[in-house]
Amino acid sequence: MHDFDPGYGREPYAGLVRSYPGAETYPAEDFRTEWGPVFHRGRLDGTARVLVIGQDPAAHEAVARRILVGAAGRRFQGFLAKLGIDRSYVMVNTYLYSVYGQHGGVAHSHDPVIAAYRHAWLDALTTDNQVEAVIALGSLADLAWHAWRATPAGTGYAGAYRHLLHPTYPDSAAATGADPVKAMARLLGDWNDGLDALHGVITHPDSPRPLVHYGSELTAADLAAIPEADLPPGLPAWMRSDKAWAARQGATPADKRATIVVTVPPDQRPS
Amino acid sequence: MHDFDPGYGREPYAGLVRSYPGAETYPAEDFRTEWGPVFHRGRLDGTARVLVIGQDPAAHEAVARRILVGAAGRRFQGFLAKLGIDRSYVMVNTYLYSVYGQHGGVAHSHDPVIAAYRHAWLDALTTDNQVEAVIALGSLADLAWHAWRATPAGTGYAGAYRHLLHPTYPDSAAATGADPVKAMARLLGDWNDGLDALHGVITHPDSPRPLVHYGSELTAADLAAIPEADLPPGLPAWMRSDKAWAARQGATPADKRATIVVTVPPDQRPS
């Protein structure tokens, strides 16, 4: 049997998905609007106990049409598992569309029109679920959360909140010259602090587990698989695997922006 | 506002989608099982009046996760429009997975295990809808229909039935040396015969229209757009456009089988 995400048939999500903003709200010079919005991952049935705010969808997410399914997703899925949360979560992003260019994300971090639609989702999710903890991944998600907290609906939230370093922080730090080992150790130290802060406030875990911290290196045991129940029906299992399977490709920036190559990982091909 | 296909949340479709067969039923040497099954396109809410059986999903369908969304889909959508059917249809394929190789489709045309799951869908669709006409696209779909008609449930079907040449018949005929102009004329003649047979039996069209035949050439007016309501939410409009946007790529047969390149059509890129 193959579990799957039933998607957005239920209100208020059906209405939210019907009314998504486009390039009039997300300027195409700063966002890859041409790939369409990617809305969420996780439960939309009112059973979420943890609400997660990520940043923006990348190439894998543009194909799987759910957020946080690539390497970042598997790392963070492991964090949730350490909290005993295997299915009772829902994730949305700061931005519906993939950020294009280095400054697009920051430039729009206080954009009220972009925030309005995001706030409608946060209103819906905090009303529809008994949220015990909100987790923001990265500083843009942290800003998004605080913007919502300043709204009338947001002031009513009474659960826990934690801002974590983004799961791909070590990768982006290394890309700008940082020591990758130290960057990973910094991520894991930050996440250990987050575990300490959150483990006790998750009073309805899916599987109660004693708190186990990360070491200074990320191990295979620290990752968790993206559940089949999180993706649309029929998507192959390798779209949830630990191998990269989607990449932008092109000789020019315009072609690279317009092209995603989807490749079945070699070990998942028919023999 | 953006309409979208709410998908498979409703029974019996949720159960059908959970229990799809894999490589144990569809041998990987004859089917691209590694890309996952693609189930349907159209209404799953009981409002379909026309039931369509196609052949198998190709590259576009593997990404959009709905069947008949490429060139074949737009041609056939135009045929449905001539019948006054704009939304009251549902389409399934003979095969859940893309046929690999020249003979895979024919080799499994009488496979009882493959048929069993297809029959479960046909049982569900004919029970759930007041179907006035069934249309099979191509000879494999025709075989699939007749196999179901021989089942206990199938003998009870009392509506019309028409086997049409597959919408890409002219392309495949031309690829094997036929005159493409004559091949297209043959398709359109066959479809005109189909219009004559079916126009009168569709007693609940979405938009009643006088019967307008095809000429000897397919014109732009003969095509119809894939409705936004047929695709999962958030998919960009160019995934329903008349431009090809998905292609297999690879230097070896194995690499080509494992790779789909998705390219935003040039006229749909941000300027």
XYZ file of C-alpha atoms in Angstrom:
542
model
C 0.000 0.000 0.000
C 1.160 3.492 -0.846
C 0.192 6.324 1.401
C -0.082 9.750 -0.217
C -0.841 13.367 0.539
C -4.507 13.973 -0.347
C -3.678 17.591 -1.047
C -5.822 20.697 -0.911
C -9.420 19.568 -1.308
C -10.430 20.731 2.151
C -11.202 24.322 3.141
C -9.676 26.690 3.966
C -6.786 25.238 1.972
C -8.724 24.803 -1.266
C -9.582 28.483 -1.246
C -6.023 29.493 -0.353
C -4.624 27.414 -3.173
C -7.135 28.815 -5.659
C -6.129 32.383 -4.779
C -2.353 32.203 -4.862
C -0.503 35.377 -5.873
C 1.577 35.540 -9.047
C 4.163 37.806 -10.618
C 2.145 40.906 -9.679
C 3.107 40.143 -6.069
C 6.312 38.164 -6.505
C 8.410 40.124 -9.056
C 9.865 37.783 -11.650
C 13.292 39.417 -11.352
C 13.531 38.171 -7.777
C 11.461 34.979 -7.870
C 11.160 32.068 -10.283
C 7.430 32.610 -10.688
C 7.485 30.686 -13.973
C 7.825 27.414 -12.030
C 4.646 28.002 -10.091
C 4.033 28.230 -6.362
C 4.765 25.321 -4.016
C 2.526 25.489 -1.002
C 3.342 23.114 1.801
C 4.332 19.673 3.078
C 2.617 17.699 5.809
C -0.783 17.496 7.429
C -3.683 19.656 6.329
C -6.239 17.665 8.318
C -5.966 19.513 11.618
C -3.576 17.035 13.263
C -0.373 19.085 13.115
C 1.318 19.788 16.465
C 4.421 21.421 15.003
C 4.263 24.218 12.454
C 7.411 24.767 10.423
C 8.336 27.797 8.356
C 11.002 27.199 5.725
C 12.426 29.608 3.192
C 11.630 28.922 -0.469
C 11.299 25.961 -2.820
C 14.244 24.818 -4.957
C 14.549 22.518 -7.962
C 13.447 19.298 -6.258
C 10.432 21.041 -4.804
C 9.415 22.446 -8.212
C 9.038 18.880 -9.470
C 7.678 17.097 -6.386
C 5.330 20.066 -5.694
C 5.906 19.843 -1.952
C 8.408 21.858 0.081
C 11.499 20.638 1.942
C 11.839 17.328 0.117
C 15.539 17.578 -0.766
C 18.599 17.388 1.472
C 17.247 20.142 3.744
C 14.049 18.211 4.172
C 15.762 14.989 5.231
C 17.944 16.806 7.734
C 15.023 18.592 9.283
C 12.840 15.479 9.216
C 15.502 13.973 11.462
C 15.186 16.916 13.864
C 11.431 16.379 14.064
C 11.998 12.684 14.707
C 14.172 13.559 17.711
C 11.165 15.474 19.058
C 8.995 12.386 18.558
C 7.192 14.030 15.659
C 6.846 11.611 12.736
C 3.674 12.864 11.071
C 2.024 15.602 13.145
C 3.626 18.552 11.427
C 2.853 20.993 8.672
C 5.420 23.068 6.787
C 5.009 26.224 4.772
C 7.642 28.498 3.309
C 8.369 32.170 3.700
C 8.097 32.438 -0.080
C 5.782 30.545 -2.414
C 8.269 30.830 -5.251
C 11.930 30.019 -5.540
C 14.156 33.000 -4.825
C 16.194 34.094 -7.843
C 19.476 35.867 -7.290
C 21.350 36.553 -4.092
C 19.310 39.417 -2.742
C 15.746 38.652 -3.749
C 14.902 36.903 -0.528
C 16.174 39.637 1.731
C 14.755 42.414 -0.443
C 11.228 41.115 0.055
C 11.489 40.075 3.685
C 9.238 42.970 4.758
C 6.995 43.039 1.700
C 3.432 43.489 3.016
C 1.716 42.095 -0.087
C 3.771 38.917 -0.009
C 3.169 38.735 3.729
C -0.606 39.052 3.365
C -0.994 35.699 1.609
C 1.490 34.024 3.942
C -0.468 35.395 6.897
C -3.639 33.859 5.502
C -1.923 30.467 5.591
C -0.587 31.027 9.115
C -4.041 32.140 10.249
C -5.532 28.972 8.789
C -2.879 26.624 10.142
C -2.887 28.002 13.673
C -6.698 27.942 13.758
C -6.999 24.485 12.240
C -4.370 22.766 14.400
C -3.463 22.549 18.067
C 0.045 23.814 17.484
C 2.436 23.240 20.375
C 5.555 24.589 18.705
C 6.479 26.731 15.728
C 9.924 26.321 14.195
C 11.423 28.840 11.770
C 14.267 27.635 9.557
C 16.598 30.505 8.794
C 16.423 34.222 9.359
C 13.880 35.006 6.638
C 11.484 32.508 8.170
C 12.120 34.110 11.564
C 11.180 37.511 10.137
C 8.081 36.009 8.560
C 7.009 34.562 11.879
C 7.485 37.813 13.777
C 5.554 39.714 11.116
C 2.621 37.368 11.618
C 2.944 37.562 15.404
C 2.329 41.293 15.104
C -1.047 40.701 13.434
C -4.281 40.435 15.426
C -4.444 36.678 14.849
C -0.762 36.247 15.556
C -0.892 37.867 18.989
C -3.154 35.016 20.106
C -0.599 32.269 19.574
C 0.338 30.792 22.942
C 2.661 27.918 22.012
C 6.421 27.646 21.838
C 8.600 29.152 19.159
C 12.152 28.451 18.056
C 14.279 29.947 15.330
C 16.832 27.437 14.026
C 19.665 27.772 11.575
C 18.458 26.610 8.167
C 19.257 22.940 7.433
C 21.483 23.910 4.510
C 23.367 26.551 6.517
C 26.579 24.463 6.442
C 26.390 24.183 2.658
C 25.817 27.873 2.054
C 28.478 28.795 4.627
C 30.978 26.483 2.955
C 30.121 27.960 -0.432
C 31.215 31.352 0.860
C 34.501 30.083 2.263
C 33.657 28.835 5.758
C 35.100 25.631 7.149
C 32.392 23.068 6.350
C 33.142 20.965 9.421
C 32.841 23.952 11.726
C 29.721 25.142 9.920
C 28.061 21.757 10.420
C 29.087 21.710 14.061
C 27.553 25.139 14.474
C 24.285 23.954 12.896
C 24.143 20.913 15.127
C 24.933 22.934 18.229
C 22.118 25.303 17.354
C 19.778 22.387 16.720
C 20.775 20.783 20.030
C 19.784 24.013 21.779
C 16.527 23.829 19.871
C 15.963 20.256 20.980
C 16.512 21.286 24.580
C 14.010 24.098 24.230
C 11.345 22.111 22.406
C 11.515 18.510 23.594
C 9.578 19.238 26.751
C 6.905 21.395 25.130
C 5.847 18.755 22.602
C 3.295 17.146 24.872
C 1.628 15.099 22.134
C 4.473 13.434 20.227
C 3.624 10.731 17.689
C 6.259 8.476 19.253
C 7.608 9.593 22.640
C 11.398 9.331 22.540
C 14.120 10.231 25.026
C 16.099 13.256 23.932
C 19.186 12.299 21.928
C 21.440 15.169 20.902
C 23.411 15.500 17.730
C 27.151 14.966 17.856
C 29.529 17.375 16.160
C 28.974 15.662 12.802
C 25.737 14.847 11.044
C 25.395 11.061 10.754
C 23.117 8.930 8.609
C 21.126 8.142 11.743
C 20.406 11.855 12.146
C 18.509 11.968 8.864
C 14.956 10.784 8.413
C 13.148 9.796 5.247
C 10.445 12.011 3.816
C 7.272 9.968 4.408
C 5.435 8.677 1.363
C 2.322 10.255 2.906
C 3.832 13.700 2.304
C 4.006 13.538 -1.492
C 1.338 13.469 -4.181
C 0.197 9.970 -5.169
C 2.302 7.973 -7.586
C 5.551 9.877 -7.157
C 8.432 7.400 -7.256
C 10.246 6.617 -4.024
C 13.535 8.072 -5.286
C 11.941 11.524 -5.138
C 12.191 11.073 -1.359
C 15.646 9.502 -1.363
C 18.935 10.873 -0.094
C 20.297 11.244 -3.625
C 19.941 14.504 -5.517
C 17.688 13.979 -8.527
C 16.840 17.475 -9.801
C 19.259 20.130 -11.014
C 19.112 23.340 -12.978
C 21.012 23.206 -16.271
C 21.855 25.730 -18.953
C 24.708 27.493 -20.713
C 23.280 30.943 -19.972
C 21.609 32.291 -16.836
C 18.314 32.509 -18.755
C 18.542 28.905 -19.956
C 19.570 27.683 -16.520
C 16.645 29.469 -14.968
C 14.324 27.823 -17.519
C 15.593 24.256 -17.211
C 15.410 21.525 -14.584
C 16.876 18.130 -15.333
C 15.252 15.239 -13.485
C 17.444 12.151 -13.238
C 16.584 8.842 -11.608
C 19.475 8.120 -9.197
C 21.619 5.270 -10.563
C 20.873 2.918 -7.678
C 17.128 3.365 -8.218
C 17.094 2.442 -11.902
C 15.764 -0.910 -13.086
C 18.551 -3.435 -13.304
C -8.396 32.594 -9.230
C -6.752 29.311 -10.152
C -8.865 26.228 -10.447
C -7.140 22.920 -9.738
C -7.735 19.192 -9.639
C -8.433 18.247 -6.011
C -7.042 14.794 -6.707
C -7.712 11.474 -5.039
C -8.999 12.226 -1.566
C -12.417 10.704 -2.219
C -13.213 6.998 -2.215
C -13.061 4.755 -4.129
C -10.202 6.665 -5.759
C -8.156 7.109 -2.579
C -8.131 3.352 -2.089
C -7.313 2.701 -5.734
C -4.426 5.117 -5.624
C -3.088 3.607 -2.398
C -3.055 0.120 -3.927
C -1.407 0.725 -7.289
C 0.631 -2.134 -8.750
C 4.387 -1.842 -9.265
C 7.152 -3.673 -11.079
C 5.817 -7.033 -9.892
C 2.874 -6.433 -12.262
C 4.407 -4.081 -14.812
C 7.804 -5.598 -15.755
C 10.496 -2.936 -15.769
C 11.854 -4.187 -19.098
C 8.591 -3.165 -20.772
C 7.454 -0.235 -18.625
C 9.166 2.776 -17.113
C 8.017 1.838 -13.625
C 10.780 3.973 -12.115
C 8.795 7.134 -13.008
C 5.775 6.036 -11.032
C 2.187 5.502 -12.112
C 0.077 8.309 -13.576
C -3.570 7.675 -12.858
C -6.014 9.919 -14.639
C -7.122 13.343 -15.831
C -10.544 14.909 -15.340
C -13.447 14.628 -12.966
C -13.444 12.235 -10.042
C -16.532 13.783 -8.457
C -19.179 11.752 -10.257
C -19.930 14.366 -12.943
C -18.212 12.715 -15.911
C -20.429 11.954 -18.914
C -17.624 10.786 -21.194
C -15.078 8.181 -20.149
C -11.866 8.133 -22.155
C -9.275 5.377 -22.298
C -5.858 6.456 -23.512
C -2.704 4.422 -23.881
C 0.177 5.262 -21.552
C 1.839 8.314 -20.013
C 4.866 9.936 -21.650
C 7.453 12.469 -20.465
C 5.089 15.408 -19.984
C 2.695 13.238 -18.026
C 5.492 11.971 -15.742
C 6.061 15.552 -14.594
C 2.504 16.941 -14.592
C 1.232 13.689 -12.987
C -1.916 13.702 -15.088
C -2.480 11.859 -18.369
C -2.977 13.276 -21.873
C -1.550 16.728 -21.155
C 0.823 16.950 -24.131
C 0.072 17.348 -27.838
C -2.220 14.296 -27.815
C -4.187 15.820 -24.983
C -4.782 19.137 -26.735
C -5.904 17.413 -29.911
C -8.324 15.198 -28.074
C -9.528 18.037 -25.860
C -10.612 19.684 -29.115
C -12.561 16.559 -30.070
C -14.385 16.643 -26.738
C -15.150 20.337 -27.265
C -16.832 19.491 -30.579
C -19.091 17.171 -28.584
C -19.904 20.016 -26.191
C -17.867 18.385 -23.435
C -15.659 20.944 -21.686
C -15.364 19.470 -18.200
C -17.631 16.428 -17.827
C -15.068 13.792 -18.726
C -12.646 11.490 -17.040
C -9.634 9.848 -18.670
C -7.635 6.811 -17.648
C -4.939 4.963 -19.549
C -4.585 1.375 -20.637
C -1.270 1.352 -18.780
C -0.357 3.120 -15.548
C 3.287 3.323 -16.572
C 4.999 4.569 -19.697
C 5.615 1.801 -22.228
C 9.322 1.172 -22.848
C 10.419 -0.238 -26.148
C 8.419 -0.926 -29.274
C 6.653 -4.097 -28.253
C 5.970 -3.675 -24.548
C 2.515 -2.254 -25.043
C 1.315 -4.998 -27.363
C 2.984 -7.746 -25.357
C 0.908 -6.894 -22.298
C -2.379 -6.097 -24.011
C -3.953 -9.295 -22.672
C -2.141 -9.395 -19.331
C -4.763 -10.337 -16.730
C -2.873 -8.950 -13.749
C -2.434 -5.567 -15.385
C -6.076 -5.698 -16.442
C -7.301 -6.423 -12.926
C -6.268 -3.023 -11.567
C -7.502 -1.242 -14.694
C -10.826 -3.034 -14.299
C -11.100 -1.770 -10.732
C -10.829 1.786 -12.070
C -13.367 1.135 -14.839
C -15.719 -0.446 -12.304
C -15.386 2.637 -10.102
C -15.758 5.172 -12.896
C -18.782 3.547 -14.509
C -20.456 3.173 -11.112
C -19.610 6.670 -9.933
C -20.645 8.523 -13.115
C -23.572 8.568 -15.503
C -21.421 7.764 -18.503
C -23.068 8.389 -21.859
C -20.109 7.525 -24.044
C -16.801 5.709 -23.747
C -14.013 6.604 -26.154
C -10.918 4.461 -26.630
C -7.872 6.139 -28.155
C -5.880 3.613 -30.135
C -6.035 -0.132 -30.471
C -4.574 -1.001 -27.075
C -7.247 1.085 -25.402
C -9.849 -0.664 -27.543
C -8.573 -4.028 -26.337
C -8.626 -2.792 -22.762
C -12.227 -1.694 -23.116
C -13.370 -5.011 -24.591
C -11.585 -6.930 -21.851
C -13.536 -4.963 -19.251
C -16.790 -5.386 -21.189
C -16.371 -9.134 -20.777
C -16.346 -8.818 -16.987
C -19.550 -9.046 -14.910
C -19.510 -5.296 -14.256
C -18.651 -4.518 -17.850
C -21.606 -6.364 -19.309
C -23.891 -3.907 -17.556
C -22.621 -0.845 -19.409
C -25.435 0.498 -21.622
C -23.934 3.676 -23.100
C -22.226 4.381 -26.388
C -18.715 3.313 -27.291
C -16.309 4.498 -29.971
C -12.787 3.439 -30.822
C -10.825 6.296 -32.387
C -7.390 6.469 -33.886
C -4.960 7.718 -31.261
C -4.375 11.495 -31.403
C -0.711 10.999 -32.218
C -1.422 8.459 -34.968
C -0.235 10.896 -37.671
C 3.059 11.412 -35.856
C 3.762 7.722 -35.367
C 2.679 6.948 -38.933
C 4.982 9.644 -40.295
C 7.828 8.308 -38.168
C 7.519 4.974 -39.959
C 7.484 6.514 -43.434
C 3.859 7.412 -44.081
C 2.857 10.668 -45.753
C 2.150 12.956 -42.773
C -0.550 14.911 -44.638
C -2.418 11.747 -45.570
C -1.962 10.346 -42.078
C -3.487 13.471 -40.532
C -6.352 13.376 -43.032
C -6.978 9.774 -42.055
C -7.065 10.679 -38.358
C -9.487 13.527 -38.967
C -11.716 11.384 -41.168
C -11.830 8.779 -38.420
C -12.586 11.448 -35.821
C -15.334 12.922 -38.044
C -16.943 9.482 -38.138
C -16.610 9.433 -34.361
C -18.267 12.831 -34.060
C -21.170 11.614 -36.200
C -21.574 8.573 -33.997
C -21.286 10.364 -30.658
C -22.677 13.876 -31.069
C -26.255 12.711 -30.736
C -25.693 10.394 -27.804
C -24.161 13.059 -25.559
C -27.452 14.221 -24.147
C -25.924 16.250 -21.301
C -23.191 18.347 -22.914
C -21.573 21.102 -20.877
C -22.122 23.539 -23.757
C -24.477 22.336 -26.510
C -22.810 23.036 -29.856
C -23.818 22.276 -33.442
C -21.658 19.575 -34.966
C -18.653 21.012 -36.811
C -16.478 18.485 -38.597
C -12.733 18.611 -39.022
C -11.351 19.559 -42.418
C -8.541 17.567 -44.002
C -5.947 19.467 -41.944
C -5.823 20.023 -38.194
C -6.141 23.743 -37.489
C -5.416 25.746 -34.370
C -9.165 26.073 -33.870
C -9.404 22.277 -33.652
C -7.215 22.185 -30.547
C -8.424 22.982 -27.066
C -6.455 23.975 -24.010
C -6.076 21.587 -21.122
C -8.173 23.204 -18.378
C -6.358 24.494 -15.307
C -8.883 22.461 -13.294
C -7.311 19.255 -14.631
C -3.844 19.715 -13.151
C -2.560 19.670 -9.586
C -2.548 23.070 -7.890
C 0.286 25.457 -8.594
C 1.504 23.910 -11.829
C 2.524 26.697 -14.198
C 0.284 27.455 -17.190
C 2.979 26.445 -19.679
C 2.565 22.846 -18.553
C -0.784 23.051 -20.370
C 0.509 24.995 -23.390
C 0.930 23.888 -26.984
C 4.699 23.967 -26.698
C 6.626 20.827 -25.808
C 8.330 21.301 -22.436
C 9.505 17.831 -21.374
C 11.917 15.564 -23.214
C 13.972 12.509 -22.448
C 17.717 13.079 -22.736
C 20.781 10.883 -22.525
C 23.756 9.579 -24.470
C 22.882 5.939 -23.749
C 19.498 4.205 -23.683
C 19.866 3.748 -19.916
C 20.634 7.422 -19.349
C 17.832 8.508 -21.661
C 15.407 6.294 -19.806
C 16.543 7.841 -16.515
C 16.400 11.511 -17.534
C 13.646 14.003 -18.303
C 14.563 17.600 -19.057
C 11.888 20.136 -18.187
C 12.250 23.430 -20.048
C 10.045 26.483 -19.735
C 9.020 27.362 -23.334
C 10.837 30.529 -24.466
C 7.660 32.560 -24.888
C 6.609 31.746 -21.326
C 9.792 32.915 -19.626
C 9.934 36.170 -17.678
C 11.036 38.986 -19.938
